[in-house]
Structure formats: structure tokens, C-alpha cells
Short mmCIF file of N, CA and C and ligand atoms in Angstrom, two decimals:
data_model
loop_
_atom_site.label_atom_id
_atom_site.label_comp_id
_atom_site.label_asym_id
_atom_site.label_seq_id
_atom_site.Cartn_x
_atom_site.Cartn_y
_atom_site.Cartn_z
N UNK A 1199 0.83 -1.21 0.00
CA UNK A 1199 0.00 0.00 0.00
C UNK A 1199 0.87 1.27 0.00
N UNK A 1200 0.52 2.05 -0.96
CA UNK A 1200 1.37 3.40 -1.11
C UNK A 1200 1.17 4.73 0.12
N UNK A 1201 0.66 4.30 1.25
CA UNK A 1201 0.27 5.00 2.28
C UNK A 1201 0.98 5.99 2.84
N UNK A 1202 2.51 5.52 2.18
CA UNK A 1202 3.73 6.38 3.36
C UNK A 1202 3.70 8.21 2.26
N UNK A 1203 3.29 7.75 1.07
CA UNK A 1203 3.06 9.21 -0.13
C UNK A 1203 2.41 10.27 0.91
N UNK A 1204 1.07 9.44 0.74
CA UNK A 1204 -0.05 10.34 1.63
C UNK A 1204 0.33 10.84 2.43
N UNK A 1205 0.98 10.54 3.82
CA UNK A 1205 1.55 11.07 4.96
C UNK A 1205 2.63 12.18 4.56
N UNK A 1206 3.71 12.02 3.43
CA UNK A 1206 4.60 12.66 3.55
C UNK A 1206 3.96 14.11 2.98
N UNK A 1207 3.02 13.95 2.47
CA UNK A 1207 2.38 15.07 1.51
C UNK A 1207 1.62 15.82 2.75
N UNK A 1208 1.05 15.51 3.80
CA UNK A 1208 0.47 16.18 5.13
C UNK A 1208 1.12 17.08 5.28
N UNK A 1209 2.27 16.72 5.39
CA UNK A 1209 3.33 17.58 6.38
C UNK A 1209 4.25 18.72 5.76
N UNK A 1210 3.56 18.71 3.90
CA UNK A 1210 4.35 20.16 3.59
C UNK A 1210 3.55 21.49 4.44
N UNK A 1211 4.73 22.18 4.60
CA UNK A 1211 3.96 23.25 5.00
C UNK A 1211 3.89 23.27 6.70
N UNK A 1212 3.75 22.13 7.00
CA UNK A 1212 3.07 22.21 8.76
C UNK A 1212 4.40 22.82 9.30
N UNK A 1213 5.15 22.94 9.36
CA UNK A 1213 6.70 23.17 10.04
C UNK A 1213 6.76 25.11 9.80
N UNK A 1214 5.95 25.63 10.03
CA UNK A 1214 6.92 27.41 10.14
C UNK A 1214 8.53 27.27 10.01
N UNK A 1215 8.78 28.51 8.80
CA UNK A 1215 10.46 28.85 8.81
C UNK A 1215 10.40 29.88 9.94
N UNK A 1216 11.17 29.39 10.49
CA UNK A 1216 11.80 30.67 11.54
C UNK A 1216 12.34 31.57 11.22
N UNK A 1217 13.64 31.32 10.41
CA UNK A 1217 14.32 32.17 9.83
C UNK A 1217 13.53 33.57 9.19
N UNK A 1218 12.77 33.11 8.76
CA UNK A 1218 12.18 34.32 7.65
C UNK A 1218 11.22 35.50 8.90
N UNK A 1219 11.38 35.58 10.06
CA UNK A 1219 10.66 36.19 10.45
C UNK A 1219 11.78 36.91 11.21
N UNK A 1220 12.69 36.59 11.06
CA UNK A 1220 14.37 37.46 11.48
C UNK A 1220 14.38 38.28 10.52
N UNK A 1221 14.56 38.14 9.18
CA UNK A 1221 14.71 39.12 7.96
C UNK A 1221 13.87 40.28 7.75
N UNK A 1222 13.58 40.90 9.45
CA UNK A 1222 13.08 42.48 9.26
C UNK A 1222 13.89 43.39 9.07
N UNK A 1223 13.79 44.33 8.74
CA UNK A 1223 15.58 45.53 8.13
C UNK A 1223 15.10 46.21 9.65
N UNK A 1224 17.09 46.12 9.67
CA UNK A 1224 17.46 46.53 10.72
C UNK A 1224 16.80 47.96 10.96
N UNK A 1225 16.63 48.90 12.46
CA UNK A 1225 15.83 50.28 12.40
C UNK A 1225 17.30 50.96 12.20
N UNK A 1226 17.07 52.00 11.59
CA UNK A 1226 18.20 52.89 10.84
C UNK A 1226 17.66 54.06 10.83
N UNK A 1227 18.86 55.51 11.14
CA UNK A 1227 18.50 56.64 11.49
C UNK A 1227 19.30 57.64 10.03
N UNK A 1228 18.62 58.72 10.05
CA UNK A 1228 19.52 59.74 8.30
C UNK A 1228 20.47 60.28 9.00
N UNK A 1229 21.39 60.40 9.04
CA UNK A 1229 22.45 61.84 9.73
C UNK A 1229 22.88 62.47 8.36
N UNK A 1230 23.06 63.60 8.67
CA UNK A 1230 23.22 64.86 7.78
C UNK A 1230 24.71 65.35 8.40
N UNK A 1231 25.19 65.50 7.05
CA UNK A 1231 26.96 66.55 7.15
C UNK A 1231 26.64 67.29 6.75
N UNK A 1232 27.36 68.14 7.05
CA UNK A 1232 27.95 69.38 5.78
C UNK A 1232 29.24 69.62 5.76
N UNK A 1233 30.01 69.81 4.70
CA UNK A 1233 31.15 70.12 4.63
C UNK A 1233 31.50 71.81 4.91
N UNK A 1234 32.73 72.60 4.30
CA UNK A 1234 33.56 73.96 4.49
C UNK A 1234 32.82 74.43 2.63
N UNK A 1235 32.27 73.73 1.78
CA UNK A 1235 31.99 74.20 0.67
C UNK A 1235 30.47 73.40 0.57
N UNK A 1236 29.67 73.56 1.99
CA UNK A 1236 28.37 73.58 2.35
C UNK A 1236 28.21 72.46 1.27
N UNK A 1237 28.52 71.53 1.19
CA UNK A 1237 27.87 70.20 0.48
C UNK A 1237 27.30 69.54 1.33
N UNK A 1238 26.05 68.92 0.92
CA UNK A 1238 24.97 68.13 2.40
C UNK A 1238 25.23 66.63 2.02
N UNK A 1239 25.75 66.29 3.02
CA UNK A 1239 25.40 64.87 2.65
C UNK A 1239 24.91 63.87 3.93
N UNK A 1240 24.02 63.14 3.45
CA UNK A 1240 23.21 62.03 3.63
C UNK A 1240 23.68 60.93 4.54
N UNK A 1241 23.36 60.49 5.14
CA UNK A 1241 24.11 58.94 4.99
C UNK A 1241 23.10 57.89 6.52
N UNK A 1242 22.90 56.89 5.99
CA UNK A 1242 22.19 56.55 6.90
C UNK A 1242 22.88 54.91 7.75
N UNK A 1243 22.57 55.41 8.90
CA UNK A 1243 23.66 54.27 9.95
C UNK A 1243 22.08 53.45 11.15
N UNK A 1244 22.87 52.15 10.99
CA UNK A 1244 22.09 51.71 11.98
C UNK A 1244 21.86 51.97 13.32
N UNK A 1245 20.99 51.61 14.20
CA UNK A 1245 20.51 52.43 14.85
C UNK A 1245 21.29 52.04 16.16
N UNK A 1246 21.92 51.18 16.27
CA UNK A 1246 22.98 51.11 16.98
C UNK A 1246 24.49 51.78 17.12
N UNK A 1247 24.83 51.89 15.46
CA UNK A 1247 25.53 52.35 15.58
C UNK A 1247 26.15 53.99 16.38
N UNK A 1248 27.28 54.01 16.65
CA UNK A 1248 27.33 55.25 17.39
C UNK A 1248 27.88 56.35 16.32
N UNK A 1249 27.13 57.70 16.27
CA UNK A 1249 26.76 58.53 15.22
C UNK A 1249 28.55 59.36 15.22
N UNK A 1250 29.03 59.20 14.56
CA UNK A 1250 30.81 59.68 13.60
C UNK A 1250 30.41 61.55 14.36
N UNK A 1251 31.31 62.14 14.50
CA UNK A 1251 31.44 63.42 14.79
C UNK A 1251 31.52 63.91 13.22
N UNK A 1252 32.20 63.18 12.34
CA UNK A 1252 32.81 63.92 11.16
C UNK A 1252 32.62 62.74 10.34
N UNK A 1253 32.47 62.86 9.07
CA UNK A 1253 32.29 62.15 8.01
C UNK A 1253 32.97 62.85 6.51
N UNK A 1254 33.64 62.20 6.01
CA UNK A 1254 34.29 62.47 5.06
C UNK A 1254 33.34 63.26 3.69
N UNK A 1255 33.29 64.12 3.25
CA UNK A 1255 32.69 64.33 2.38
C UNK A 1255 32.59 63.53 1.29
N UNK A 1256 32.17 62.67 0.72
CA UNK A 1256 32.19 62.14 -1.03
C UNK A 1256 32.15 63.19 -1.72
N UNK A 1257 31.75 64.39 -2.03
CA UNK A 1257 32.01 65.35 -2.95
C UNK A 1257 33.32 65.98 -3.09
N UNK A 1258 33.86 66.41 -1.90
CA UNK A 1258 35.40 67.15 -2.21
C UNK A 1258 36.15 66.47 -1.04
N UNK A 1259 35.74 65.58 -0.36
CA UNK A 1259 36.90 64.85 0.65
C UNK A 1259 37.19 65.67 2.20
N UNK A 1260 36.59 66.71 2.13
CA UNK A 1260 36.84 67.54 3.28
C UNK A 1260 35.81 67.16 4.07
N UNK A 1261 36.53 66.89 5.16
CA UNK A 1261 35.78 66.49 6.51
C UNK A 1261 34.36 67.18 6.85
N UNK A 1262 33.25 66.68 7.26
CA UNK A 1262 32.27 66.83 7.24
C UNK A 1262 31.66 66.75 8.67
N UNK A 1263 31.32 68.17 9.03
CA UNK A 1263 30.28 68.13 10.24
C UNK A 1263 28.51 67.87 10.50
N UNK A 1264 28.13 67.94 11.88
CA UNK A 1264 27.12 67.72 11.71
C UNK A 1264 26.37 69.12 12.10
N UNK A 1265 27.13 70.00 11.94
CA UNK A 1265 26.38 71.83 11.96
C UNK A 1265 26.90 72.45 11.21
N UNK A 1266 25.62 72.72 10.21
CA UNK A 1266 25.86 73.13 8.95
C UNK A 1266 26.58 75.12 9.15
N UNK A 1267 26.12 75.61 10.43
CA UNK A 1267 27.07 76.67 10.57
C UNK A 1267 28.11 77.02 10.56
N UNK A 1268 28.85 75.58 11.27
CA UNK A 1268 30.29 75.41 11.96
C UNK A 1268 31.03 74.05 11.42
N UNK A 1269 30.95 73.86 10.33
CA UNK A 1269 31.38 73.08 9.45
C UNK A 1269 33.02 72.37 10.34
N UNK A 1270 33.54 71.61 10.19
CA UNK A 1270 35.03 71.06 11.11
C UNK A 1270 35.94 71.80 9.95
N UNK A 1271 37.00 71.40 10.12
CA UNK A 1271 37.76 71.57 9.67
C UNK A 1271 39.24 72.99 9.81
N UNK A 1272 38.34 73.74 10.92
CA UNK A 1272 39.28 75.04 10.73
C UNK A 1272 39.76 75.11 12.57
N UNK A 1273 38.34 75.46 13.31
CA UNK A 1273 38.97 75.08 14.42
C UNK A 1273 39.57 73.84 15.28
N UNK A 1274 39.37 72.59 14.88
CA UNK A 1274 39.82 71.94 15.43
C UNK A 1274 41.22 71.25 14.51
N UNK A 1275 42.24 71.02 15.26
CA UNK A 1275 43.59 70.47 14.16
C UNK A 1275 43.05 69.13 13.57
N UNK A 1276 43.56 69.05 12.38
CA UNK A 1276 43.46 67.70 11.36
C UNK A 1276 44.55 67.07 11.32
N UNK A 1277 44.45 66.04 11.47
CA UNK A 1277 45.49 64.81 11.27
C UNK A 1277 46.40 64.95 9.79
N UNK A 1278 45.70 65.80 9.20
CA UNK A 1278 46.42 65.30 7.94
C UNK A 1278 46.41 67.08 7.33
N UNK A 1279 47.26 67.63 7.32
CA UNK A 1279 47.46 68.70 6.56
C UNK A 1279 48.05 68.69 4.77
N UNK A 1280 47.68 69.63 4.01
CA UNK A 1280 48.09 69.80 3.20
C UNK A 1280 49.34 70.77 2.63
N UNK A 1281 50.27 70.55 1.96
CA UNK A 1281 51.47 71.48 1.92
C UNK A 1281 51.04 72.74 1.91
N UNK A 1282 49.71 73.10 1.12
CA UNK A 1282 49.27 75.09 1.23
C UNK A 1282 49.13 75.28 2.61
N UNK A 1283 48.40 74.49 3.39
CA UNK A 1283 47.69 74.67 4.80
C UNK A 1283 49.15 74.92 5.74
N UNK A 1284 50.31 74.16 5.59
CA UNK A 1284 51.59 74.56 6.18
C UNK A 1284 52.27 75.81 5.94
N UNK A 1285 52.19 75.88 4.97
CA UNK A 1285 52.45 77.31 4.33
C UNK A 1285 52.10 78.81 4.64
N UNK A 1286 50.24 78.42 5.04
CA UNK A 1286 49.76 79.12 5.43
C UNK A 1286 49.96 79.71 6.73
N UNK A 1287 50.27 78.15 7.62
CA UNK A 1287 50.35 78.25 8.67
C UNK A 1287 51.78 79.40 9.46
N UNK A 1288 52.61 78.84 7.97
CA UNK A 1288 54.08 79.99 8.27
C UNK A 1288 54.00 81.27 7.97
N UNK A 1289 53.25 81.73 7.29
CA UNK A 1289 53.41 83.31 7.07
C UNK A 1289 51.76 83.59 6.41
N UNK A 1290 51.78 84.53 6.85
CA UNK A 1290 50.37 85.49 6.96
C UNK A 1290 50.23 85.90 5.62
N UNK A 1291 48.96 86.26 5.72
CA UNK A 1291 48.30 86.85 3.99
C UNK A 1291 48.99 87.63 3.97
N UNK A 1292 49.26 88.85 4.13
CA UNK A 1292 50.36 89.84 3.99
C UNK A 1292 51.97 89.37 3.42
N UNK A 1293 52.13 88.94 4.33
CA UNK A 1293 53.59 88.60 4.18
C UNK A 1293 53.61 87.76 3.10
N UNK A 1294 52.47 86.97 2.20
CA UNK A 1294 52.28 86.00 0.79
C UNK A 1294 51.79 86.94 -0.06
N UNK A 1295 51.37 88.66 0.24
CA UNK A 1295 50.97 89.17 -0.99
C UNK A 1295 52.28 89.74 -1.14
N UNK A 1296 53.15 90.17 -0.09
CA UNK A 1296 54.38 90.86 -0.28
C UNK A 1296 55.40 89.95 -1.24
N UNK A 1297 55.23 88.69 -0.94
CA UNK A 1297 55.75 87.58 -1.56
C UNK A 1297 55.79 87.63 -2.55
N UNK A 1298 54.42 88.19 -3.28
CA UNK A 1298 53.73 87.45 -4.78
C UNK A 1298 54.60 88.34 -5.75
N UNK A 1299 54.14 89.96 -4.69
CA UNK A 1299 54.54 91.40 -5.63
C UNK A 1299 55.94 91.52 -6.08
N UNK A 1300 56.97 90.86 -4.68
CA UNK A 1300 58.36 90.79 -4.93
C UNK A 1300 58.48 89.92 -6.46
N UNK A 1301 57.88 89.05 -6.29
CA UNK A 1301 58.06 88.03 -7.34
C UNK A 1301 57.41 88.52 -8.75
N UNK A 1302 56.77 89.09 -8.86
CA UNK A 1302 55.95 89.83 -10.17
C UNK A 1302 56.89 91.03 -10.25
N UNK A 1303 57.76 91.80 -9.61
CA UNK A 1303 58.51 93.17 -10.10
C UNK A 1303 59.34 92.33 -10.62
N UNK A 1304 60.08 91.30 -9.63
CA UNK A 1304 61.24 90.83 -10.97
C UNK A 1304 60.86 89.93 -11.98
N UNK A 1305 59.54 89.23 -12.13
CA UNK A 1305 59.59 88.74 -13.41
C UNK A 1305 59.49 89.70 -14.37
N UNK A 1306 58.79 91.33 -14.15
CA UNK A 1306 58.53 92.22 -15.09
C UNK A 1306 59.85 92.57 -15.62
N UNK A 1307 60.65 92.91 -14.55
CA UNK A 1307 61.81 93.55 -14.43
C UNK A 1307 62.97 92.34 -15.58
N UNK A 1308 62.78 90.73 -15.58
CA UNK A 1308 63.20 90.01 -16.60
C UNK A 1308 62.80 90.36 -17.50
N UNK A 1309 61.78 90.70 -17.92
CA UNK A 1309 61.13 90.97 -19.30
C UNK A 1309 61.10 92.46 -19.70
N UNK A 1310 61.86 93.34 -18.98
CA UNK A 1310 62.50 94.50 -19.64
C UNK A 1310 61.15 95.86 -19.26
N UNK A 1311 60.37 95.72 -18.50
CA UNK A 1311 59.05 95.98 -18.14
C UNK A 1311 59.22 96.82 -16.88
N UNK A 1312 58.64 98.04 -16.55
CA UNK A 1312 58.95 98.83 -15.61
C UNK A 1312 58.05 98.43 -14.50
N UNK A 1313 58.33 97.92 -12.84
CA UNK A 1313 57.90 97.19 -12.23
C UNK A 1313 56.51 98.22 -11.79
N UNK A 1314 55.57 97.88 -11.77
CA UNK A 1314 53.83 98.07 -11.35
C UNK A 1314 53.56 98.94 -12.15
ZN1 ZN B 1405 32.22 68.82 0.28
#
């Protein structure tokens, strides 16, 4: 007698997946940057996670706050400077326009040109 068919055919279905009632999306929150050239960006972290002070911009790479007034980057020191930013750091706007002008009389002054 083919009886054992019948039985096995009962039991599709009777058993709940467990699994599939785990696969709710995790709860997740938006945080908002802004960068020093006011770019907004997006980005959304789980809700556990603990929310970054600073986030890298994807648009121009400059560090990204979360007050769009007070953007990071100026008052607090960065790990990573750039050769202008050292530069800057050595001599004052003044003392780089005095720089520029010295440097523009004598290129004029090469080219036979009466300086300003
Ligand atoms: Zn940016």
C-alpha cells in the first residue's frame, strides 16, 4: 500500500520557517553633514551604531560636520594637513601678498618691463 506518499504530503507546510521572520531591516537613522563648501550629505547608519562626529565628504573629501554653521575643519587640528595649509600656517596673507609682488617686479623687471 502506497500510504507512506499520503503522509509525507500532510506535512508540507506544517513546520513554520523561523528564519524568515528574522529578515526584518534593521531600524536605521539619516544623519546629515555638511562640509567647508556647504555640500549636504546624507548617509544613513544603523541604529545602533554610534553617530561619527565627522564624516568624510564624497564630494570634495573635506571632513564633514554635523552643523551646517560650523562646518570642522578650521577650528579643530586635522590629522592630515596639506602642503598650502603649512604654508599658510608659516606666514600670513600679507607677508604671501608681499611675496607674490616681490616676485611679479622681478619677473617684469626680466622681461625688460617697468615694475607696477
Ligand atoms: Zn564637500
Amino acid at each position: 500500500m502506497p500510504i507512506g506518499n499520503v503522509i509525507r504530503g500532510t506535512r508540507v507546510g506544517s513546520a513554520p520557517d523561523r528564519r524568515a521572520q528574522r529578515h526584518q531591516p534593521a531600524p536605521c537613522r539619516t544623519v546629515t553633514y555638511w562640509c567647508r563648501n556647504a555640500h549636504r550629505t546624507e548617509i544613513r547608519l544603523a541604529a545602533e551604531v554610534e553617530v561619527p562626529q565627522v564624516w568624510d565628504c564624497p564630494r570634495c573629501g573635506l571632513p564633514a560636520g554635523r552643523d551646517a554653521q560650523n562646518p570642522p575643519g578650521r577650528a579643530r587640528p586635522e590629522p592630515y594637513k596639506t602642503h598650502l595649509a603649512y604654508v599658510k600656517e608659516r606666514r600670513t596673507a600679507e607677508e604671501g601678498e608681499a611675496i607674490l609682488a616681490e616676485a611679479l617686479a622681478a619677473l617684469r623687471r626680466r622681461r625688460g618691463r617697468p615694475a607696477g
